[in-house]
CSV table of C-alpha atoms and ligand atoms in Angstrom, one decimal:
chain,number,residue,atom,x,y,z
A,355,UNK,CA,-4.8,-21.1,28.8
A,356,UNK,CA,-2.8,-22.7,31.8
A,357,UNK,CA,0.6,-21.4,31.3
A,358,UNK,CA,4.1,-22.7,32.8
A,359,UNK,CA,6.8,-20.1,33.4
A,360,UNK,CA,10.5,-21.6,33.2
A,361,UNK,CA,13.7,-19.3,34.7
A,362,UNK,CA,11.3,-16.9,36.2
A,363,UNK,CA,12.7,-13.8,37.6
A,364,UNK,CA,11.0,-11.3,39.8
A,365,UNK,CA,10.8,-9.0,36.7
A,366,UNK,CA,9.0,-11.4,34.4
A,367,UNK,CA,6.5,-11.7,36.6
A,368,UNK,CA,5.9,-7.9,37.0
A,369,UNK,CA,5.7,-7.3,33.8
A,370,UNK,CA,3.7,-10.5,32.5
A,371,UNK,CA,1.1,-9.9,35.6
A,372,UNK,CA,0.6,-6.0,34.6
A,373,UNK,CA,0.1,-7.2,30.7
A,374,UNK,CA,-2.0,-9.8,31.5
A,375,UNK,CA,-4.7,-7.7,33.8
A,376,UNK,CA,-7.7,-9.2,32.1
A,377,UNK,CA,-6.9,-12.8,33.1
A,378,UNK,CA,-7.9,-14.7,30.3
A,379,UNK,CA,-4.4,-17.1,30.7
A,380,UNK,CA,-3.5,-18.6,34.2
A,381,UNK,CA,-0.2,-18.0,34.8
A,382,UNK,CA,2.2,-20.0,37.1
A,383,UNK,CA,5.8,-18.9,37.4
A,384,UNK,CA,8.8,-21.4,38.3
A,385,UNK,CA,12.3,-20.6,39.4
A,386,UNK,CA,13.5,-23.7,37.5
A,387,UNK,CA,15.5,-23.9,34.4
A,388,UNK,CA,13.9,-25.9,31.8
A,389,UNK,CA,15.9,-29.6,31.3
A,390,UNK,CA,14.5,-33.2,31.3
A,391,UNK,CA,14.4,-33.5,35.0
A,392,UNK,CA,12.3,-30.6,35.5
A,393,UNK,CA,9.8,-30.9,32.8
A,394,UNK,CA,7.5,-32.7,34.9
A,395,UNK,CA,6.7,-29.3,36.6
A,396,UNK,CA,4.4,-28.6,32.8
A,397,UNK,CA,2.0,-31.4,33.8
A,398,UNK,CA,-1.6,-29.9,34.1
A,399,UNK,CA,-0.8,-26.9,32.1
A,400,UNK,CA,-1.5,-26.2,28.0
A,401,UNK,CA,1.4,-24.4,27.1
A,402,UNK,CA,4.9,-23.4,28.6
A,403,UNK,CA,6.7,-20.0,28.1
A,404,UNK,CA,10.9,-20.2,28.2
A,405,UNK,CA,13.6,-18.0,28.0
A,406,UNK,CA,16.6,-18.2,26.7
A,407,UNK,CA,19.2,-20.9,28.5
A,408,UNK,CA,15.6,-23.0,29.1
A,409,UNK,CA,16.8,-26.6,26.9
A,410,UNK,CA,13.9,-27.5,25.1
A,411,UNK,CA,15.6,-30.6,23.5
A,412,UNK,CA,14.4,-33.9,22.5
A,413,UNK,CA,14.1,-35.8,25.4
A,414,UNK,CA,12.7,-32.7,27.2
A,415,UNK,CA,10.2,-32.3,24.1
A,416,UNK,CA,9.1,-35.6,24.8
A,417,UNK,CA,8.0,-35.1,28.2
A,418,UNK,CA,6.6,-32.1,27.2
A,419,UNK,CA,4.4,-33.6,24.4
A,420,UNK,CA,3.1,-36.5,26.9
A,421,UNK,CA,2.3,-34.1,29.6
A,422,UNK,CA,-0.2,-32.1,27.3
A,423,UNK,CA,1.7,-28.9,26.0
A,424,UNK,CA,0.8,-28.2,23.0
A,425,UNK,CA,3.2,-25.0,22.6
A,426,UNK,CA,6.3,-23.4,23.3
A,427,UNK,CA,6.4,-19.3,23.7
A,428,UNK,CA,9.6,-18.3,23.7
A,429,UNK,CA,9.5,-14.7,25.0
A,430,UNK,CA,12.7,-13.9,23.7
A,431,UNK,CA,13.9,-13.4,19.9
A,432,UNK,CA,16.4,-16.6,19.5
A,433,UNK,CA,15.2,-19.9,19.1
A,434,UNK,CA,18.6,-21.7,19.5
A,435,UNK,CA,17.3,-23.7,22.7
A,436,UNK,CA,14.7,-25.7,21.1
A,437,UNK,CA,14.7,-28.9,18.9
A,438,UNK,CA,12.3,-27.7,16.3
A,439,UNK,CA,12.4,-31.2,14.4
A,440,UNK,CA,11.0,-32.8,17.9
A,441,UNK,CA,8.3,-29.5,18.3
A,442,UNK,CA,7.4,-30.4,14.8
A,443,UNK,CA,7.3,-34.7,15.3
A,444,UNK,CA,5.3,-34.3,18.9
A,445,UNK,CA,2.4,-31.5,17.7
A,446,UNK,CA,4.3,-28.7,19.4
A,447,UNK,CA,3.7,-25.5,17.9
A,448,UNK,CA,6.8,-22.8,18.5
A,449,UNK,CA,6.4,-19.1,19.0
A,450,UNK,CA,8.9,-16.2,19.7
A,451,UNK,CA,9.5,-12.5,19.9
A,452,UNK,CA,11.0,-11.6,16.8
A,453,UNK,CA,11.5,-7.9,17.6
A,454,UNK,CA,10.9,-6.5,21.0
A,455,UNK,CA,13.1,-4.1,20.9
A,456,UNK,CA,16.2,-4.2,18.9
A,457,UNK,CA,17.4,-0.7,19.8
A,458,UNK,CA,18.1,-2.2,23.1
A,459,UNK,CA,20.5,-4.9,22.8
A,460,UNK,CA,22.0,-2.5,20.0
A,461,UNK,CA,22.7,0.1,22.8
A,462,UNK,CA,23.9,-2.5,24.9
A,463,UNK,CA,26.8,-3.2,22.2
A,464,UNK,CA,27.7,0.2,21.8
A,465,UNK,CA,27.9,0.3,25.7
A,466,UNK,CA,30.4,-2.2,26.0
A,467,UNK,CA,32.3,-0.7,23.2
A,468,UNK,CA,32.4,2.9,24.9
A,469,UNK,CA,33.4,1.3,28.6
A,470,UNK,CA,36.2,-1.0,27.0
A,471,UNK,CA,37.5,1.7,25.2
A,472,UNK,CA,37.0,4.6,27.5
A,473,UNK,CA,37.4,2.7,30.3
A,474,UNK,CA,34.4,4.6,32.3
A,475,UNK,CA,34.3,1.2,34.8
A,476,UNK,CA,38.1,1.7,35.7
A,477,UNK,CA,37.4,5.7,36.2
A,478,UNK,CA,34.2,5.6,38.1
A,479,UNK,CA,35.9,3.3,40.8
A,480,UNK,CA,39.0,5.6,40.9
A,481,UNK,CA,37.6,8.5,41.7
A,482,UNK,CA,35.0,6.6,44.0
A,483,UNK,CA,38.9,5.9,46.1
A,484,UNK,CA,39.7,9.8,45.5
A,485,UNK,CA,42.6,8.5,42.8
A,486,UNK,CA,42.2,11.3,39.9
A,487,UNK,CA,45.2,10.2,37.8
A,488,UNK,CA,44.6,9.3,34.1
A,489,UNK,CA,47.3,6.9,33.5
A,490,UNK,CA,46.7,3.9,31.8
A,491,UNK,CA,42.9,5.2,31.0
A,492,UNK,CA,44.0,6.4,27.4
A,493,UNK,CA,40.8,5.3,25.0
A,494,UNK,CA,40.5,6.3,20.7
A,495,UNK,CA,38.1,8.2,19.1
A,496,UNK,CA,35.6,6.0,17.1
A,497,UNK,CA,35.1,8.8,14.8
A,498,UNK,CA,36.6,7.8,11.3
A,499,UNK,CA,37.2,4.0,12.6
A,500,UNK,CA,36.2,1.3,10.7
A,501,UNK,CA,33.4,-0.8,12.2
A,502,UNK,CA,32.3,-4.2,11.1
A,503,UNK,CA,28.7,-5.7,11.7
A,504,UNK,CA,28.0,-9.4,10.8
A,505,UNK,CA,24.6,-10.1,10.6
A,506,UNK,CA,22.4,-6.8,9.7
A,507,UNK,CA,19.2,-8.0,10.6
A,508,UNK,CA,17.1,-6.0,13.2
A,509,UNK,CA,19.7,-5.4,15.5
A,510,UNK,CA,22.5,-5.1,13.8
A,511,UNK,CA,20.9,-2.7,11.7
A,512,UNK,CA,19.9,-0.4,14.7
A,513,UNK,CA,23.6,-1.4,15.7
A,514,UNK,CA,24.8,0.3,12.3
A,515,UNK,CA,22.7,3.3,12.4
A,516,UNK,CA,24.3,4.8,15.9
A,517,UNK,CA,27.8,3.7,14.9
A,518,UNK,CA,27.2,6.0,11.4
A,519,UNK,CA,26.2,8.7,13.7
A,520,UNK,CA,29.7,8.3,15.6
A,521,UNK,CA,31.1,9.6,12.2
A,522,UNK,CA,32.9,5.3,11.9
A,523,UNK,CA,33.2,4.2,8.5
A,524,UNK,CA,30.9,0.5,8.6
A,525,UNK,CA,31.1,-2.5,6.8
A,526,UNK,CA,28.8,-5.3,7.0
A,527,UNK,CA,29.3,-9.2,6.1
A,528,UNK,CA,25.5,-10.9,5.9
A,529,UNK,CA,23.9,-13.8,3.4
A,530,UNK,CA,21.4,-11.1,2.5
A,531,UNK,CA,22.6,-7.3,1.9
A,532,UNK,CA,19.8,-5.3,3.2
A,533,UNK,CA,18.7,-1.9,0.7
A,534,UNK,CA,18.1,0.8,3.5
A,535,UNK,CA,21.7,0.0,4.9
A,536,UNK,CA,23.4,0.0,1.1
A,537,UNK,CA,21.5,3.8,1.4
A,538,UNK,CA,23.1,4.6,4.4
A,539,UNK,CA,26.6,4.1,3.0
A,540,UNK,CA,26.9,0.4,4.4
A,541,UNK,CA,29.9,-1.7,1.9
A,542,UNK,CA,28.7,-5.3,1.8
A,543,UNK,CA,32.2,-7.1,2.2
A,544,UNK,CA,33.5,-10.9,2.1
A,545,UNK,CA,34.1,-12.5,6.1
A,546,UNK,CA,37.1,-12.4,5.5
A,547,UNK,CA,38.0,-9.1,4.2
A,548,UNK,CA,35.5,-7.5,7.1
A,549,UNK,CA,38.0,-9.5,9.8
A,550,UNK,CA,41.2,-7.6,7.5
A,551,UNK,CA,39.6,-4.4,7.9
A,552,UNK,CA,38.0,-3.5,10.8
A,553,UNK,CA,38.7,-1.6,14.3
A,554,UNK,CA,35.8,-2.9,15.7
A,555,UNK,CA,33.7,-6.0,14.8
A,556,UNK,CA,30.3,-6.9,16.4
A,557,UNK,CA,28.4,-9.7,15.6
A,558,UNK,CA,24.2,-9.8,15.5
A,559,UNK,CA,23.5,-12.7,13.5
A,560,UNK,CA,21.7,-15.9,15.4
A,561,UNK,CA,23.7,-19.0,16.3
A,562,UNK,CA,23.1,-21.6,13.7
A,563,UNK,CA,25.4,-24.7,12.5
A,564,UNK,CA,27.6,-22.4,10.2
A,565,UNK,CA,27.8,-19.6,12.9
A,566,UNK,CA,28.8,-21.9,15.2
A,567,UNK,CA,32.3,-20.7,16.4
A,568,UNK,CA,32.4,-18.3,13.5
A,569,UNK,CA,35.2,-16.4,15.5
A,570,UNK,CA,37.5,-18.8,15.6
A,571,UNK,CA,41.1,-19.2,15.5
A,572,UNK,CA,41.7,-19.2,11.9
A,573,UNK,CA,39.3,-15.6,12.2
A,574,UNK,CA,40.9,-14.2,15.0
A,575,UNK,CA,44.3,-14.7,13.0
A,576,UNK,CA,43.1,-12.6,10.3
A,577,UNK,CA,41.7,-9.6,12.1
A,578,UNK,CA,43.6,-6.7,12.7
A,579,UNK,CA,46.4,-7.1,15.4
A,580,UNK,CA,44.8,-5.5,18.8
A,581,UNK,CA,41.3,-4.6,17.1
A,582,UNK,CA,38.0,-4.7,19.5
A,583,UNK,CA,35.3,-7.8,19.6
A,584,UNK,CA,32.1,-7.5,20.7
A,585,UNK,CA,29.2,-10.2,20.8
A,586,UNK,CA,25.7,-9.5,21.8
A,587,UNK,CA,24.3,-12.9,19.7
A,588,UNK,CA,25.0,-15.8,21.2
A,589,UNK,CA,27.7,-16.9,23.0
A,590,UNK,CA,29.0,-19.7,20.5
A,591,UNK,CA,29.1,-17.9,17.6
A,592,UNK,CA,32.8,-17.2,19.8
A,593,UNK,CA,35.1,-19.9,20.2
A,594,UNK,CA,35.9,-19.0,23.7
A,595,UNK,CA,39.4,-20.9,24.2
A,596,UNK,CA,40.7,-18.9,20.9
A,597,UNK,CA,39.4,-15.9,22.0
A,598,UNK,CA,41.8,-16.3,25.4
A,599,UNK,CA,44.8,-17.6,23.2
A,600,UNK,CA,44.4,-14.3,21.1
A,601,UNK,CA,44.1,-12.2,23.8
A,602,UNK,CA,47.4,-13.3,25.3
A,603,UNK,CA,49.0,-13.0,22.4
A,604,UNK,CA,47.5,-9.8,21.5
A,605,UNK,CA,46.0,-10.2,18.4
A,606,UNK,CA,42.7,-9.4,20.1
A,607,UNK,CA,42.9,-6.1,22.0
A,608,UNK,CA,39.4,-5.8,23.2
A,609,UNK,CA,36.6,-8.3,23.8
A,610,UNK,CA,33.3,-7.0,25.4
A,611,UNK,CA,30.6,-9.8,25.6
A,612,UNK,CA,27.2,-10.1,26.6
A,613,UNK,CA,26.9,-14.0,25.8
A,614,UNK,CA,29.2,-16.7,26.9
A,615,UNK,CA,29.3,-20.5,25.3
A,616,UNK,CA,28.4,-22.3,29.0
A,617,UNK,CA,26.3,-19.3,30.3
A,618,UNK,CA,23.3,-21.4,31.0
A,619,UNK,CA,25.7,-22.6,34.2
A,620,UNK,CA,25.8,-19.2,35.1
A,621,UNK,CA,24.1,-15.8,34.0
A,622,UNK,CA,20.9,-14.5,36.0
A,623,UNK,CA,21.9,-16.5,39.1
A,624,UNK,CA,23.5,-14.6,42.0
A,625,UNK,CA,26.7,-16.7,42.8
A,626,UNK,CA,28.8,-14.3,44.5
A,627,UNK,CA,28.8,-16.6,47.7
A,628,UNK,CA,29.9,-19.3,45.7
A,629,UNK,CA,33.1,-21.3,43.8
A,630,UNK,CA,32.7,-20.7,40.1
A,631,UNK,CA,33.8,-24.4,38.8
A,632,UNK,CA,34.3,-22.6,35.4
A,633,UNK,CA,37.9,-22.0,35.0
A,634,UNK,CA,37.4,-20.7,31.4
A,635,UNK,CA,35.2,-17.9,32.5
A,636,UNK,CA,37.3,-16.9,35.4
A,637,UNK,CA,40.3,-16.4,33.0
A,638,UNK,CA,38.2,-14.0,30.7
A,639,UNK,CA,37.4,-12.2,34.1
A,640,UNK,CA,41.2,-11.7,34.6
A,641,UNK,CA,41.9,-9.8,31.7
A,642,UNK,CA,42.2,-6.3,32.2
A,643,UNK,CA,40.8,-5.6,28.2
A,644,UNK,CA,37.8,-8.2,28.8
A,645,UNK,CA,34.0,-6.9,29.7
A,646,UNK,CA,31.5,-9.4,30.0
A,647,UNK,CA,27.8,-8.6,30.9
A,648,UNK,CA,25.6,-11.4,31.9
A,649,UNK,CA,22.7,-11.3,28.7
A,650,UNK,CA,22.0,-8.1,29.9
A,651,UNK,CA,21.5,-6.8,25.9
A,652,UNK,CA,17.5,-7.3,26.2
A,653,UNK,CA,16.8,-5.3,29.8
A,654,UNK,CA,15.5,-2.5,29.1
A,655,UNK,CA,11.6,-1.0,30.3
A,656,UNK,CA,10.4,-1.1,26.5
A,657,UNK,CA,12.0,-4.4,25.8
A,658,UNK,CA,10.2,-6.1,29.0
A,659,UNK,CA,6.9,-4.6,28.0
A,660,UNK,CA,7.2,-5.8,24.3
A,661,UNK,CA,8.0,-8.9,25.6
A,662,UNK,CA,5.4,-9.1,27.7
A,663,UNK,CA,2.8,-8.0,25.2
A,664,UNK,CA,3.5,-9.9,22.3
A,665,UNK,CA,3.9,-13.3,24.1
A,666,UNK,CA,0.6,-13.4,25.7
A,667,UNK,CA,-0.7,-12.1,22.4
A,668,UNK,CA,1.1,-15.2,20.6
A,669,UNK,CA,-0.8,-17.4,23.5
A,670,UNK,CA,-4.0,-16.0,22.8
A,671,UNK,CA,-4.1,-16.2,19.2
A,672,UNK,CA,-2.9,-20.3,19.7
A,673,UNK,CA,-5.7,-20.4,21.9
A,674,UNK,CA,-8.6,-19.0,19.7
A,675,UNK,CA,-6.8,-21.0,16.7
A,676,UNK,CA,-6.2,-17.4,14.6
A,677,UNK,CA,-2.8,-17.5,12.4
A,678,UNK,CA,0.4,-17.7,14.5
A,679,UNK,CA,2.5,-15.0,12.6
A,680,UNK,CA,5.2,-15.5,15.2
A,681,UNK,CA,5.3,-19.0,14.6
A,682,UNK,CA,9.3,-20.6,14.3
A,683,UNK,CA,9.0,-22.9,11.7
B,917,NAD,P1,17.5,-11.0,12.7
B,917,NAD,O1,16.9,-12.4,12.3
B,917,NAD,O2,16.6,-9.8,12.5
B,917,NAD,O3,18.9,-10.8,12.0
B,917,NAD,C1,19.9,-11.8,11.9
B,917,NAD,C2,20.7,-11.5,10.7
B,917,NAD,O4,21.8,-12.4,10.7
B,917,NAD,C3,20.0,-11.6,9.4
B,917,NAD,O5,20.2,-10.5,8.5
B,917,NAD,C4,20.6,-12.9,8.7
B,917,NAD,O6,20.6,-12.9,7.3
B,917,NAD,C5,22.0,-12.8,9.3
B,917,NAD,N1,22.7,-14.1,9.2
B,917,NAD,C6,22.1,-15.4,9.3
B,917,NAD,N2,23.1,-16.3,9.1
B,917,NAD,C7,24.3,-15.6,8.9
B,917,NAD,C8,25.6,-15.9,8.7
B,917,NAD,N3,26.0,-17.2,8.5
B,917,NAD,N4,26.5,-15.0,8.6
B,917,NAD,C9,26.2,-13.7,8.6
B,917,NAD,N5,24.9,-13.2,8.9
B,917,NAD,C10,24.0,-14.2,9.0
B,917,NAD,O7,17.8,-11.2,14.2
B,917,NAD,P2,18.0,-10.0,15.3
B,917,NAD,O8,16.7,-9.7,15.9
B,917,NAD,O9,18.8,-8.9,14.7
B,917,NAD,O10,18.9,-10.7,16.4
B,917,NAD,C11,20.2,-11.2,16.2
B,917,NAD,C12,20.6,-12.1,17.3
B,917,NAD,O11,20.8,-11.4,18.5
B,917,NAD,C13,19.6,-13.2,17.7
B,917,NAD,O12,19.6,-14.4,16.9
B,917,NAD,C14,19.9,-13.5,19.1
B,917,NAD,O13,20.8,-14.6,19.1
B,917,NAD,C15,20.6,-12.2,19.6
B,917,NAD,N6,19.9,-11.5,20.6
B,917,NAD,C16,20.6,-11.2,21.8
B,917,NAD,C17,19.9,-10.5,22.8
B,917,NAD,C18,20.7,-10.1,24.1
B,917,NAD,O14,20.0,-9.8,25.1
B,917,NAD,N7,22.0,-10.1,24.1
B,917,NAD,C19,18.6,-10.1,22.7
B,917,NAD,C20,18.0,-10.5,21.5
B,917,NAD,C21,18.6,-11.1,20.5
């Protein structure tokens, strides 16, 4: 099949090109961001493969569907970024990568806990400027803290496993209580009582209308004053203007994130030459207790591989008409 990359990066292409050695799909790779005005660039091709700040809505659908493409691979895990209702009304068939690797972005969390607490980022350029002094690098031990995961699907469950292995006490907040972590000692609690309780709070579940600003100001009001916040999901499951409001007052004492509300604007482009026009990101980058990655979560070897794999899989079994079990519904 003739296949349109959107938001290519040099590594997609690396990794695509080695897992696609026998050929059988053509694959074309452009720089540009999915939106209306560049979805002209899928005409001639069967099928186009996004990632995740590509806009797949309506309009764009549209254009899609009149052009000829007949599906959408997503090679990534959320599906946030497409209209599913258009896919569905213009013959579009939809197909992710529901688990490529959810140790990774998992890791990734517990990363950005262990550098906002221990402050490893502070101390590494320190000592880079011969300054060996400890002050103002105090951290806490996560051992016997009480950590809170909402949303324990795949990678919040990988999520819960290492933070049991720290020795914390975890809680969990979910629609559906999953068995194996109930086994592992995991307390199914209320929202709210899991904002009461914890240290720590991360959040794993997928942006939909009710996680929409989940973490708002009313939530950040009831969490424990100065306790950490951590979001590898998606970046609007945060209310971004609370967030800054409770960080100046304190109530939040911590706030690593790997996803930001207008990150499309931003992440995987290099703009250090340039005038960020966001004024709300440059405030989070001001605060001393603030981490933000740039949707780094996924970007690991055996996540870009799994990727790889099971998206020109999901193309080839469109293409010979076998069952799409990846297909988003
Ligand atoms: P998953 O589908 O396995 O799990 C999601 C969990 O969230 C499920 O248990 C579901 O029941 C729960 N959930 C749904 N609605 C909820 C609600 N209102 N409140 C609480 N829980 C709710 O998904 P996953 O593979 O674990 O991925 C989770 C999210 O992580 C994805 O949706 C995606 O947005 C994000 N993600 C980020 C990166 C990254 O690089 N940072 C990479 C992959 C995925």
């Amino acid at each position: 099949m003739k296949v349109a990359f959107f938001s290519t990066k040099s590594y997609d292409k690396e990794y695509f090109d080695r897992f696609s050695e026998n050929g059988n799909h053509q694959l074309s790779y452009f720089d540009a961001t999915l939106h209306a005005n560049t979805a002209p660039l899928a005409k001639g091709f069967d099928a186009i493969c996004l990632f995740v700040n590509d806009n797949a809505d309506k309009e764009t659908i549209q254009q899609l569907a009149a052009n000829g493409i007949k599906l959408i691979a997503l090679r990534c895990a959320g599906f946030n970024n497409v209209d599913l209702n258009a896919a569905k009304e213009f013959n579009i068939k939809v197909v992710r990568v529901p688990a490529y690797s959810p140790e990774a972005v998992a890791e990734h969390a517990v990363a950005l806990i262990l550098t906002l607490n221990r402050k490893t980022h502070k101390a590494y350029n320190r000592v880079r400027e011969s300054n060996f002094s400890l002050e103002k690098l105090t951290g806490f031990n996560l051992h016997g803290k009480t950590v809170g995961v909402v949303g324990t699907g795949k990678i919040g469950q990988a999520f819960v496993r290492i933070m049991l292995g720290f020795g914390c006490h975890v809680i969990a907040y979910d629609k559906y209580s999953a068995d194996e972590m109930k086994a592992a000692g995991v307390k199914y609690v209320s929202f709210d009582e899991l904002l009461h309780q914890c240290d720590i709070i991360s959040l794993h579940c997928p942006l939909l209308p009710e996680t929409h600003h989940l973490m708002n100001k009313k939530s950040f009001h009831k969490m424990k004053n100065g306790a950490m916040l951590i979001n590898t999901s998606r970046g609007a499951v945060i209310d971004t203007k609370a967030a800054i409001d409770a960080l100046k007052n304190g109530q939040l004492g911590y706030l690593g994130i790997d996803v930001y509300e207008q990150e499309e604007k931003l992440f995987f482009k290099d703009l250090s030459d340039s005038i960020i026009p966001d004024d709300t990101i440059a405030r989070l980058i001001s605060f001393p207790n603030v981490l933000i990655t740039s949707h780094q979560g996924f970007f690991t070897k055996e996540a870009l591989e799994q990727i790889a794999t099971v998206t020109l899989h999901n193309i080839s079994c469109f293409e010979k008409e076998l069952p799409l079990e990846n297909e988003v519904q």
